[in-house]
């Protein structure tokens, strides 16, 4: 969905006083209003990068609303978040927006004076009000009844999306027990690491490397297994780089990366010490090592 | 004749009971009627009615499959075409049932829409053919079979019912409607549940007598708590209730959409909250009927008695090795035969195995120890006999066998091990339930090809998972906690609808992946479309509104929950938050009295075991000292992949004792060439490792572990010896020397790792450590590191240097205190010019700690703001979490 060519950057809150609330956004024109507007163009994909509190969720909510006004069923729009909390926050905002009464005359959002802390806080925002009005009309015409059935809004974490995909193609993922998804798989990672250590001697290709690693781990097998478990938990980050790759190519790549890291670190060191204390040849030697 | 048909067994039982109660009571006075006899009403759940009807048909020979049997047959079909998963088989079985309910032909062209629907079509055709071949019929296919027979021979269909009332049905499957019409039965819905009522405008429906409250809670636990208090408050006051229990009184119903997942929590909270009422209830002579009943039950497979049986049956798959947890569970399980005779020996055996600290054990390891007659403490002949019999059976297992034969073998394995080894009712019930499952599997064995042990065990596990076990079902209890659809049709005093949020009411649509979506939506199948879900739940709520006059709805709202209150039911009362209903139970509250007693009996012996660790534990937390050294609440040894920290510590001590026994002083050490030094060290390491592990059976990877450890120790100790060379010349005058110390009149024993006398005639007391320690701990009270202070006060010569030698691969250090640090060597010890005075202070502090121990001081007071509690195993005893949550 994302298109790296379309990257909208919104300034930090300090640069854009008052951007955090919709009410202020109407009173103080935003310096990046055109970029925000651009990000609502549903014909294109965007990556929005901005600091916390600058209005990313609000922008995403508006984009969701914009898309909602154009589809036949609300399930056709999908929003993915990393955390449940973010999904919850976004769902709340959408439900709140869709349920907000809009004035028929001037298309402004009404504030419920008795609504307490949870009541919508928006003041007049004709653009958003107009969008909500359009969605409400569209929803009514299509019989969506979103206020009574907000589960129709497809807002979920990436894990939930994966689970949904697996459940729709169950026979393609026969080894996945969808009824027993572990929220905290650490124990399973550790068990897998234990199995590896216990049975490494049965596989000659594993025995020697494991001995080398244990030598570095002070022959502490428990610690070594914990390291393996940690690696398993982050396998999405490293597995694609090493799986099915030639050993020599991989070794060269790793050494090159290590060379870069050491070189960059050593560049930082000389300014911290007197020039007479630094032996440049020694530093080069370290890099070569 | 007339019949009332219900969608489930619970409603049929409830209606029968209510009818009988109505007939027994005079409605005006509540007193018993004079007429004592009346005809039993014909009230049946749909499945029973269909089964009865089918079995009464002439020339029907097919055996009706239960849901579990159908699932196993489906799994057999699926396995022939695609890798099997539990989810796949459940969804395919569900698709099969839906096809029958909606009279769909799975061989129709629509099923070629995609690979999933096509796969289902193939499997369904195979399943159907298989059923015909083996004279089987699934419950889903019964209506079609009966109807076919009725249409072929309308004069001889055996249904004697002319009038039929459908009660509790929110919708009627197409095939059932067609069957009722084909049988020419005059059928109608119970008015209140008629699907047409779903079209009513809920908002405008006027029911003045119905009140609706709603409450919002921060989490599920708070919601359950509030529901329990609310239910307690709805119970009729005892003084007004002179009639027999539940006579004429409708139940209070609490509905949970996810009752299976929350069963344990709900049961715990309701038991606790209703405890007071339960006492009162019992005093009124009604102990036979509990106050609440939770529907369903736990899956049979999750009962602890079943768990042991499952572990036993999985042993043949483990290649004669056992995970340490499985091993200890089986050895110490009272459900294995001979437990009462060998109880002590089995626990001792388990402890001895734990001391080896391994993650896996072979059968040989266990049997060698258990059969060792020279160790009567761990000798378990009955256990050994069971295991040998089990080994005999498992060694002759065929590669493939019929399911019936595997069931016989399962039964034989369990009998061999003496399972369940108990005569109480629960064990008998569970045993019978297992026999029932074996019987169910055996009856379809002919229809399934021979399979491997693993597949048979999978089939058994599936059946156990789907078989619900409930010790006692009390449908007459005044509070009924039910699942969503179980509550439909049961009139009640008051109704609590839990999790009444937008996530559950209604949930998102999730069509069956094996049926064409368009077909599902066209036929309005369950979960197929948002429209259907919304309509169904609207109807469900409307039905609930007709069953009572008081509804309370609750939901959870917090940061992680996206749900808000479901708007399908308008509230007439204000929001309450987090169980304001608690106040209702106050009148019956029984005051709990607390007796705080933080002292155990005084210690009266003149000697005590434990030495350093006793004072360390007592200083860390008096309760820890009391529990571990008076109650013997010792933590069982942990399992380790390689060497345990204890093994490593013991090895270091014994190697250095041996080494300094050969090389007596620094002068000799310096005189050795590097090769000589290495040779001596290598020899000592080899000797000590061999001695230390000589009494243990070798575990997996032991050779690698010990070889690597030998290399590690060689490198580490050579570095350590290099540091010793730099010290002021010294002679080792004592190694691992035992001392006796008397504190507060109690004798303790300790062992000083090493005493050196330096060339300047000063003495060093040395303790080897493999973990980091700071000298500052010697100056903070209470003394949680009492070892060096105890060394100092136990010797009869002036101490100049008091130190730990830290032996770690990343750090070899000398940490401690010294009266004159410069005379020790280049290693920096903390200077303390007042060391003699400090030693006297330590003596006083250690005496105080011992005095507290002697007095039985057991109050919970961990040092460092409770930091030691993070690794303490006694929290379930001291319950510090309850005191300081």
Short mmCIF file of C-alpha atoms in Angstrom, two decimals, chain A residues 75 84-85 87-89 91-92 95 118 143-145 147-152 166-179 191 193-194 196-201 207 210-211 214-215 217-222 225, chain B residues 82-88 90 115-116 119 323 359-360 502-503 505-509 513-514 529-531 533-534 538 557-564 566-568 639-643 648 700-701 704-705 708-709 712 809:
data_model
loop_
_atom_site.label_atom_id
_atom_site.label_comp_id
_atom_site.label_asym_id
_atom_site.label_seq_id
_atom_site.Cartn_x
_atom_site.Cartn_y
_atom_site.Cartn_z
CA UNK A 75 -15.43 -4.03 5.51
CA UNK A 84 -4.22 -3.07 20.24
CA UNK A 85 -4.17 0.24 22.00
CA UNK A 87 -6.45 0.06 17.08
CA UNK A 88 -8.70 0.85 20.02
CA UNK A 89 -7.89 4.54 19.87
CA UNK A 91 -11.84 2.76 16.45
CA UNK A 92 -13.00 5.11 19.20
CA UNK A 95 -17.15 5.66 16.07
CA UNK A 118 -16.03 11.43 27.22
CA UNK A 143 -28.11 0.33 5.71
CA UNK A 144 -24.77 -0.10 7.50
CA UNK A 145 -26.00 0.85 11.03
CA UNK A 147 -23.36 2.96 15.43
CA UNK A 148 -25.02 -0.32 16.44
CA UNK A 149 -22.49 -2.52 14.68
CA UNK A 150 -19.05 -0.89 14.80
CA UNK A 151 -17.37 -4.29 14.45
CA UNK A 152 -17.90 -3.79 10.75
CA UNK A 166 -4.78 -18.00 8.31
CA UNK A 167 -8.35 -18.73 9.31
CA UNK A 168 -9.60 -17.98 5.83
CA UNK A 169 -7.12 -20.46 4.32
CA UNK A 170 -6.92 -23.05 7.10
CA UNK A 171 -5.83 -25.97 4.94
CA UNK A 172 -2.82 -23.97 3.69
CA UNK A 173 -1.52 -23.56 7.22
CA UNK A 174 -2.13 -27.00 8.63
CA UNK A 175 0.52 -26.71 11.29
CA UNK A 176 -1.00 -23.56 12.76
CA UNK A 177 -3.35 -24.21 15.63
CA UNK A 178 -5.41 -21.04 15.45
CA UNK A 179 -7.19 -21.90 18.67
CA UNK A 191 11.87 -24.94 24.71
CA UNK A 193 16.39 -23.56 22.13
CA UNK A 194 16.69 -26.34 24.72
CA UNK A 196 18.49 -27.54 19.81
CA UNK A 197 21.16 -27.68 22.52
CA UNK A 198 20.15 -31.13 23.70
CA UNK A 199 20.12 -32.69 20.26
CA UNK A 200 22.93 -30.78 18.55
CA UNK A 201 25.31 -33.70 19.01
CA UNK A 207 27.92 -29.83 17.21
CA UNK A 210 27.50 -24.98 19.27
CA UNK A 211 30.71 -25.80 21.11
CA UNK A 214 29.30 -22.24 24.37
CA UNK A 215 32.97 -21.41 24.66
CA UNK A 217 29.17 -18.20 26.76
CA UNK A 218 31.40 -19.49 29.55
CA UNK A 219 29.97 -22.99 29.03
CA UNK A 220 26.72 -21.69 30.47
CA UNK A 221 24.16 -23.73 28.54
CA UNK A 222 21.17 -22.05 30.14
CA UNK A 225 19.68 -21.24 25.31
CA UNK B 82 -4.68 -32.22 2.46
CA UNK B 83 -2.61 -31.80 5.64
CA UNK B 84 -4.95 -31.86 8.59
CA UNK B 85 -5.50 -29.19 11.17
CA UNK B 86 -8.02 -29.11 13.96
CA UNK B 87 -9.45 -25.87 12.64
CA UNK B 88 -9.85 -27.29 9.11
CA UNK B 90 -14.05 -28.23 12.56
CA UNK B 115 -9.72 -24.35 -4.12
CA UNK B 116 -11.26 -24.33 -0.62
CA UNK B 119 -11.74 -29.31 -1.55
CA UNK B 323 11.06 -34.12 29.98
CA UNK B 359 16.16 -31.36 31.63
CA UNK B 360 15.54 -34.88 30.36
CA UNK B 502 -19.85 -3.92 20.40
CA UNK B 503 -17.29 -6.68 20.05
CA UNK B 505 -23.12 -8.07 20.36
CA UNK B 506 -22.88 -8.79 17.49
CA UNK B 507 -19.41 -10.09 16.68
CA UNK B 508 -17.87 -9.43 13.27
CA UNK B 509 -19.15 -11.71 10.56
CA UNK B 513 -14.13 -20.61 4.46
CA UNK B 514 -15.29 -23.84 2.80
CA UNK B 529 -22.87 -11.43 6.56
CA UNK B 530 -23.05 -8.35 8.77
CA UNK B 531 -26.73 -7.93 7.95
CA UNK B 533 -25.51 -11.01 12.34
CA UNK B 534 -27.16 -7.72 13.20
CA UNK B 538 -31.40 -7.84 17.45
CA UNK B 557 -13.90 -0.59 28.74
CA UNK B 558 -10.23 0.12 29.10
CA UNK B 559 -7.28 1.36 27.08
CA UNK B 560 -6.80 -1.90 25.22
CA UNK B 561 -10.45 -2.57 24.55
CA UNK B 562 -11.94 -1.00 21.49
CA UNK B 563 -15.41 -2.04 22.57
CA UNK B 564 -18.14 0.29 23.72
CA UNK B 566 -23.80 -2.28 22.52
CA UNK B 567 -26.60 0.05 21.51
CA UNK B 568 -29.06 -2.65 20.50
CA UNK B 639 16.59 -28.32 36.11
CA UNK B 640 19.46 -26.98 34.04
CA UNK B 641 20.53 -27.51 30.49
CA UNK B 642 24.21 -27.71 31.35
CA UNK B 643 25.86 -27.53 34.75
CA UNK B 648 30.09 -25.07 39.26
CA UNK B 700 22.58 -36.10 27.29
CA UNK B 701 25.53 -34.05 26.07
CA UNK B 704 30.48 -32.17 25.69
CA UNK B 705 29.42 -30.29 28.80
CA UNK B 708 33.93 -27.65 27.71
CA UNK B 709 33.86 -27.09 31.47
CA UNK B 712 36.89 -23.25 30.75
CA UNK B 809 35.60 -15.57 33.26
#
